[in-house]
CSV table of C-alpha atoms in Angstrom, one decimal:
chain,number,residue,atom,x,y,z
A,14,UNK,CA,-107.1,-46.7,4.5
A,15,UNK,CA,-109.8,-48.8,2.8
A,16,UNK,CA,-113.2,-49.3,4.1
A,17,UNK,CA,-116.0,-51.4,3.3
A,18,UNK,CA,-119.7,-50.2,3.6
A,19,UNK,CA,-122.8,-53.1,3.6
A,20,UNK,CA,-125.8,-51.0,4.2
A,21,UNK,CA,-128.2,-53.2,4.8
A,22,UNK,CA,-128.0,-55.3,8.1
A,23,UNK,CA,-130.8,-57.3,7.4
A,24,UNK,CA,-132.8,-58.3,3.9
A,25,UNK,CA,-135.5,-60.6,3.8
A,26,UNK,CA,-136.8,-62.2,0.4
A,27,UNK,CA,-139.6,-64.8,-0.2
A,28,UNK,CA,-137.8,-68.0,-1.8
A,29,UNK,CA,-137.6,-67.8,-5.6
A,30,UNK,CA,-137.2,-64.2,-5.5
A,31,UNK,CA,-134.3,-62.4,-6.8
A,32,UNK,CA,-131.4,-60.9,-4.5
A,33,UNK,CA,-129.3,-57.8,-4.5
A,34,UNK,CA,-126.9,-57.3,-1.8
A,35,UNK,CA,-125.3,-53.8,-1.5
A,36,UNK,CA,-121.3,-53.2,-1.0
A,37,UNK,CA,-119.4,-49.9,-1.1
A,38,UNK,CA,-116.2,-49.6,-0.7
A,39,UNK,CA,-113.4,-46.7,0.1
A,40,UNK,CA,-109.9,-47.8,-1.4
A,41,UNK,CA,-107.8,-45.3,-3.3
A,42,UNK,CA,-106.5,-48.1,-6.1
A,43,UNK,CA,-107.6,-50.7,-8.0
A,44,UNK,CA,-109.2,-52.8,-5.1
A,45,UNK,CA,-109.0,-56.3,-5.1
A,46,UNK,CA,-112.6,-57.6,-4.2
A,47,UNK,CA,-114.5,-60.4,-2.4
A,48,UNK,CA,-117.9,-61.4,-1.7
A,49,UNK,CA,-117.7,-64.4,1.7
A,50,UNK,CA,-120.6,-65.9,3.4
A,51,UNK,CA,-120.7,-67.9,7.0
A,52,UNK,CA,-123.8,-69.9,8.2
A,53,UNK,CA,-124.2,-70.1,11.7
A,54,UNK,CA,-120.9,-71.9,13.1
A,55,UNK,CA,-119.0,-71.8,10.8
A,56,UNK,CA,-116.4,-70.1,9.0
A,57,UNK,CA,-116.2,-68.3,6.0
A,58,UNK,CA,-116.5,-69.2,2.6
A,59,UNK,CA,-115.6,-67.5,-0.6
A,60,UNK,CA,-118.7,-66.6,-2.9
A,61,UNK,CA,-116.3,-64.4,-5.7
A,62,UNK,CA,-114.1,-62.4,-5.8
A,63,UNK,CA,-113.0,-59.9,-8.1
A,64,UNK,CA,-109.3,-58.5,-9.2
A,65,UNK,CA,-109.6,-57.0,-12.6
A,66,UNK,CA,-111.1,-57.9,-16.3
A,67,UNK,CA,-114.4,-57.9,-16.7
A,68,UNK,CA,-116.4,-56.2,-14.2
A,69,UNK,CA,-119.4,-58.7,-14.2
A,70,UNK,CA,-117.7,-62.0,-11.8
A,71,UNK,CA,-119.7,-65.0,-11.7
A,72,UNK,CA,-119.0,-67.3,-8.6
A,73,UNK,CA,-120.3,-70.1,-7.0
A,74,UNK,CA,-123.8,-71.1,-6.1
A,75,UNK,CA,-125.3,-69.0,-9.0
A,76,UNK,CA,-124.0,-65.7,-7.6
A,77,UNK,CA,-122.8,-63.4,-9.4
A,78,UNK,CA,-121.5,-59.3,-8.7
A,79,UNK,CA,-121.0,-56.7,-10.5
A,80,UNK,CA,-117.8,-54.1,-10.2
A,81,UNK,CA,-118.6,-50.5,-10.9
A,82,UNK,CA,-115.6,-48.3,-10.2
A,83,UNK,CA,-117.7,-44.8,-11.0
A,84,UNK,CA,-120.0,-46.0,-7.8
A,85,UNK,CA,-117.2,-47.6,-6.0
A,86,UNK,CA,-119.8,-50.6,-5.8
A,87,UNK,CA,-119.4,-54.2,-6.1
A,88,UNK,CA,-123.1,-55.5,-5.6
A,89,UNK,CA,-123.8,-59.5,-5.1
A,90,UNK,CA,-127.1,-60.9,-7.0
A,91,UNK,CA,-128.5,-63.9,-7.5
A,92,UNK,CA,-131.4,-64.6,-10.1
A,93,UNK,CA,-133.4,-67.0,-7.4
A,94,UNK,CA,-132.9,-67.5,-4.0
A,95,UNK,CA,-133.2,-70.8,-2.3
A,96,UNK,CA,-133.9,-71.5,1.0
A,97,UNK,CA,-130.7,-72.8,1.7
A,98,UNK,CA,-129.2,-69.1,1.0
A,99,UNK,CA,-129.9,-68.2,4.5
A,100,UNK,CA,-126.7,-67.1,6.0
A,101,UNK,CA,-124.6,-63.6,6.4
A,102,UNK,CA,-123.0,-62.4,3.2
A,103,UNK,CA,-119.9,-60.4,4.0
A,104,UNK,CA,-117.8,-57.5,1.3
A,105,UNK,CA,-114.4,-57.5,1.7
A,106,UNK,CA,-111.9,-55.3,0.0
A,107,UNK,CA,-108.0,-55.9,-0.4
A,108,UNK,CA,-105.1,-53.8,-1.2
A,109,UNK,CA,-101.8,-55.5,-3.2
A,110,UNK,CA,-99.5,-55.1,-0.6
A,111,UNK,CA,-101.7,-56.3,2.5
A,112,UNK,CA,-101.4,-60.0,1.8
A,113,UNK,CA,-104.4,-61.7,3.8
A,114,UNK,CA,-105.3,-58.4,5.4
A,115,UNK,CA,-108.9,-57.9,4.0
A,116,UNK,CA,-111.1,-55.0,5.4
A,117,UNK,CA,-114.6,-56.8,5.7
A,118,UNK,CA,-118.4,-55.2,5.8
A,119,UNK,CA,-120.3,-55.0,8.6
A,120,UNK,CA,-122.4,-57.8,6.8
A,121,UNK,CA,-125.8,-58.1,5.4
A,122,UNK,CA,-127.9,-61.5,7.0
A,123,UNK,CA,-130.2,-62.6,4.9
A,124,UNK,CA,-133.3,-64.3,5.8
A,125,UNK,CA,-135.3,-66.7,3.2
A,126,UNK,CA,-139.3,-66.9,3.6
A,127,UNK,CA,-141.1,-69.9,2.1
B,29,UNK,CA,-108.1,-83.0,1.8
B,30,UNK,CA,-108.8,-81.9,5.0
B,31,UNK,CA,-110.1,-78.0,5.4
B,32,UNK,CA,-108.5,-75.8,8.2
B,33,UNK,CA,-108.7,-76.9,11.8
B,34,UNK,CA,-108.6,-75.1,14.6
B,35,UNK,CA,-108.6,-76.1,18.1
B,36,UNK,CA,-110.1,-75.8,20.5
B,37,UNK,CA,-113.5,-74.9,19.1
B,38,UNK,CA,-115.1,-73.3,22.0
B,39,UNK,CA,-113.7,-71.9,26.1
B,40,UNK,CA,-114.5,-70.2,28.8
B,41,UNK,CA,-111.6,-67.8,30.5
B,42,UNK,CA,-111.3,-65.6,33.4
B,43,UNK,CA,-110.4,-61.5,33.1
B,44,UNK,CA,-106.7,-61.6,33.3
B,45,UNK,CA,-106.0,-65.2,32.2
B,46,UNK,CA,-104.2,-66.3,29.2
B,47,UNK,CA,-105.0,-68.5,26.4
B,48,UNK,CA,-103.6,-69.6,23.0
B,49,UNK,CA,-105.3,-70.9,20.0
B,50,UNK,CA,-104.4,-73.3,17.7
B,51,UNK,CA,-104.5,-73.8,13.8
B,52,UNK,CA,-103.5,-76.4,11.2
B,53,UNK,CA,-103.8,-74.8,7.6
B,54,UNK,CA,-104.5,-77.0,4.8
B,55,UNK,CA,-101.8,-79.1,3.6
B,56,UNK,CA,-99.5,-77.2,1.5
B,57,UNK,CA,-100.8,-73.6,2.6
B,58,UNK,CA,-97.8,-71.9,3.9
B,59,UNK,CA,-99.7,-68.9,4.6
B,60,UNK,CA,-101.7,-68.4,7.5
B,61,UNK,CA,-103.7,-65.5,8.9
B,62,UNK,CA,-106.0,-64.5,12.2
B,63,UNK,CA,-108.9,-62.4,12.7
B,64,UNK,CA,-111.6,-61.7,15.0
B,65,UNK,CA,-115.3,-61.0,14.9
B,66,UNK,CA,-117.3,-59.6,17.7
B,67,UNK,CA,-121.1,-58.3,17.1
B,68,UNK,CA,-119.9,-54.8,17.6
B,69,UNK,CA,-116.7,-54.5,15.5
B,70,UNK,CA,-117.0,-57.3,12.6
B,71,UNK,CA,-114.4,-59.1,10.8
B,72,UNK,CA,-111.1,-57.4,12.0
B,73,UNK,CA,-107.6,-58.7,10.6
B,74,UNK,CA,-105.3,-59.5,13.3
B,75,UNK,CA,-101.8,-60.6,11.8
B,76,UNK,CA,-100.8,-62.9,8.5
B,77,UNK,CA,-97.7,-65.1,8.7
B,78,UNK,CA,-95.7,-66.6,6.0
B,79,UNK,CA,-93.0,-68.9,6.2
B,80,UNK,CA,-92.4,-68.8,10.0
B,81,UNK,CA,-92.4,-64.6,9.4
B,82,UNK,CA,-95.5,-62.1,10.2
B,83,UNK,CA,-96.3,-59.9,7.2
B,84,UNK,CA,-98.9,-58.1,8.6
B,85,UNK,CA,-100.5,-57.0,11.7
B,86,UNK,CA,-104.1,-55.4,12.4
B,87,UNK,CA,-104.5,-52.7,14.9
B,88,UNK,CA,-104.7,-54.9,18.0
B,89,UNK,CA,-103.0,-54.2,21.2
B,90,UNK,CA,-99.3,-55.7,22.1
B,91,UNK,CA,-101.6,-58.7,24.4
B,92,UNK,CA,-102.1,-60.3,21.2
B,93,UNK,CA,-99.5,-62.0,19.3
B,94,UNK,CA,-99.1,-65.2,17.8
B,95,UNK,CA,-96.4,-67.8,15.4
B,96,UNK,CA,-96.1,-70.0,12.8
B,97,UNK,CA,-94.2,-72.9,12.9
B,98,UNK,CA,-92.3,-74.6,10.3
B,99,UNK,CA,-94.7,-77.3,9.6
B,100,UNK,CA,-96.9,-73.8,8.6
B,101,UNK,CA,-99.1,-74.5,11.9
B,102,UNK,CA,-99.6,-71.5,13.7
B,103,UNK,CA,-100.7,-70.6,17.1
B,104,UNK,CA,-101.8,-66.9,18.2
B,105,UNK,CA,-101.9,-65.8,22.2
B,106,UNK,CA,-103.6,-63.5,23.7
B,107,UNK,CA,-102.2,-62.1,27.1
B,108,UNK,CA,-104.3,-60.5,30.3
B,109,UNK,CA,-107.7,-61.5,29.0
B,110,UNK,CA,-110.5,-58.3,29.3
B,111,UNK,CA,-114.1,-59.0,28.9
B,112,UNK,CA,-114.2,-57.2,25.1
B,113,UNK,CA,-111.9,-59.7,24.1
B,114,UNK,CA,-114.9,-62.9,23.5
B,115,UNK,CA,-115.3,-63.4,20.1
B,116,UNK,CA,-115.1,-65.6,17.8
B,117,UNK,CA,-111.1,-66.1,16.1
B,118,UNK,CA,-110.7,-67.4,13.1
B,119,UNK,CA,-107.9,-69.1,11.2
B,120,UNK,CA,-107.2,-68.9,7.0
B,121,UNK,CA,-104.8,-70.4,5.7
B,122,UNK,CA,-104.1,-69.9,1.6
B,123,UNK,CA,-100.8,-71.5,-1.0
B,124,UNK,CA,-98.7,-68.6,-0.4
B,125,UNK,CA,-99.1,-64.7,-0.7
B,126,UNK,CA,-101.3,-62.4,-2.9
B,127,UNK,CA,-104.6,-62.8,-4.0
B,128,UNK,CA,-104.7,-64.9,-6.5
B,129,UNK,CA,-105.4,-68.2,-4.3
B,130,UNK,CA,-108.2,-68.6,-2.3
B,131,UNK,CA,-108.5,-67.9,1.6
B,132,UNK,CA,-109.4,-70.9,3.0
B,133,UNK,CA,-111.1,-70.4,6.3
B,134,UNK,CA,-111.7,-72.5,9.5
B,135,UNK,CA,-115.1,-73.0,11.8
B,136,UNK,CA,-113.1,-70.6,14.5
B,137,UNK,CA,-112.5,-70.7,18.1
B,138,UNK,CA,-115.2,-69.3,20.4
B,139,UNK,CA,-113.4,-67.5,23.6
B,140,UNK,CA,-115.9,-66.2,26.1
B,141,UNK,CA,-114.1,-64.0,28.7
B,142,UNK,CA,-115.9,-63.8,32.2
């Protein structure tokens, strides 16, 4: 079964600053993989997501992650945060027969300071 | 176009009540899936239907269940409500299966269970 590891609940950056967000993940195949976020009340939205290619995936709002298979990693950066970043960032892995069933992170919320 | 709407947003049920949730996927998405998030367990898949069918089902107990109908609306119940059951449920609907489209989720429906 696949499993998803964020290991950092919280991160707090200044605004400006650069961001890396941490994912592991446990999946015995290729893994199909996704970076979400959800501001308070609401739903999720899809930042990226990666399937196969080139291991560096650029998405929306300037993020960007990074596949590395050897370190079962798929890390979410961003060059310069903005204050409107402020939300909870969730890693989410897929298998090719699971449809819609995605295995998600435990989440990492970020906090932006001025 | 409009995103994916689920009703009701927010209510309040008793231990041992019922209650069913609604969701309208975005037009044309014939696909539809649930899941759940609580503080304690995250994001957990709960079932994916397709064309009126279930594909997939999460590790939840036989009290929850749910349908699609032909118009690609689905509803999901859950049955004998217990207290570990608030959370917040949400809806995403995508074209059809794989994961080459985009899950499109909705703002969620916020059951508290007294």
């Amino acid at each position: 079964a696949q499993s998803v590891t964020q290991p950092d609940i919280h991160i707090t950056v200044s605004e400006g600053a650069s961001l890396e967000l941490r994912c592991n993940y446990s999946y015995g195949a290729t893994p199909y993989l996704f970076w979400y976020v959800q501001s308070p009340g609401q739903g999720l939205q899809l930042l990226l997501k990666y399937f196969s290619g080139d291991t560096l995936v650029q998405g929306i709002k300037g993020f960007e992650a990074e596949f590395k298979r050897s370190q079962s990693s798929f890390n979410l950066r961003k060059p310069s945060v903005h204050w409107s970043d402020a939300a909870e960032y969730f890693c989410a892995v897929g298998a090719n027969n699971a449809g819609n069933m995605l295995t998600f992170g435990g989440g990492t919320r970020l906090m932006v300071k001025p | 176009k409009a995103g994916v709407t689920q009703t009701p947003r927010y209510l309040i049920k008793t231990r041992g009540q019922q209650v069913t949730l609604s969701c309208s996927p975005i037009s044309g998405h014939r696909s539809v899936s649930w899941y759940q998030q609580t503080p304690g367990q995250g994001l957990q898949f709960l079932f994916e239907y397709f064309s009126e069918t279930q594909r997939n089902k999460g590790n939840f107990p036989g009290r929850f269940s749910g349908r699609q109908f032909s118009n690609s609306r689905s509803e999901m119940n859950v049955s004998t409500l217990e207290l570990g059951d608030s959370a917040l449920y949400l809806c995403a609907s995508r074209i059809g299966q794989g994961h080459t489209g985009e899950l499109f989720f909705g703002e969620g429906s916020r059951l508290t269970v007294l």
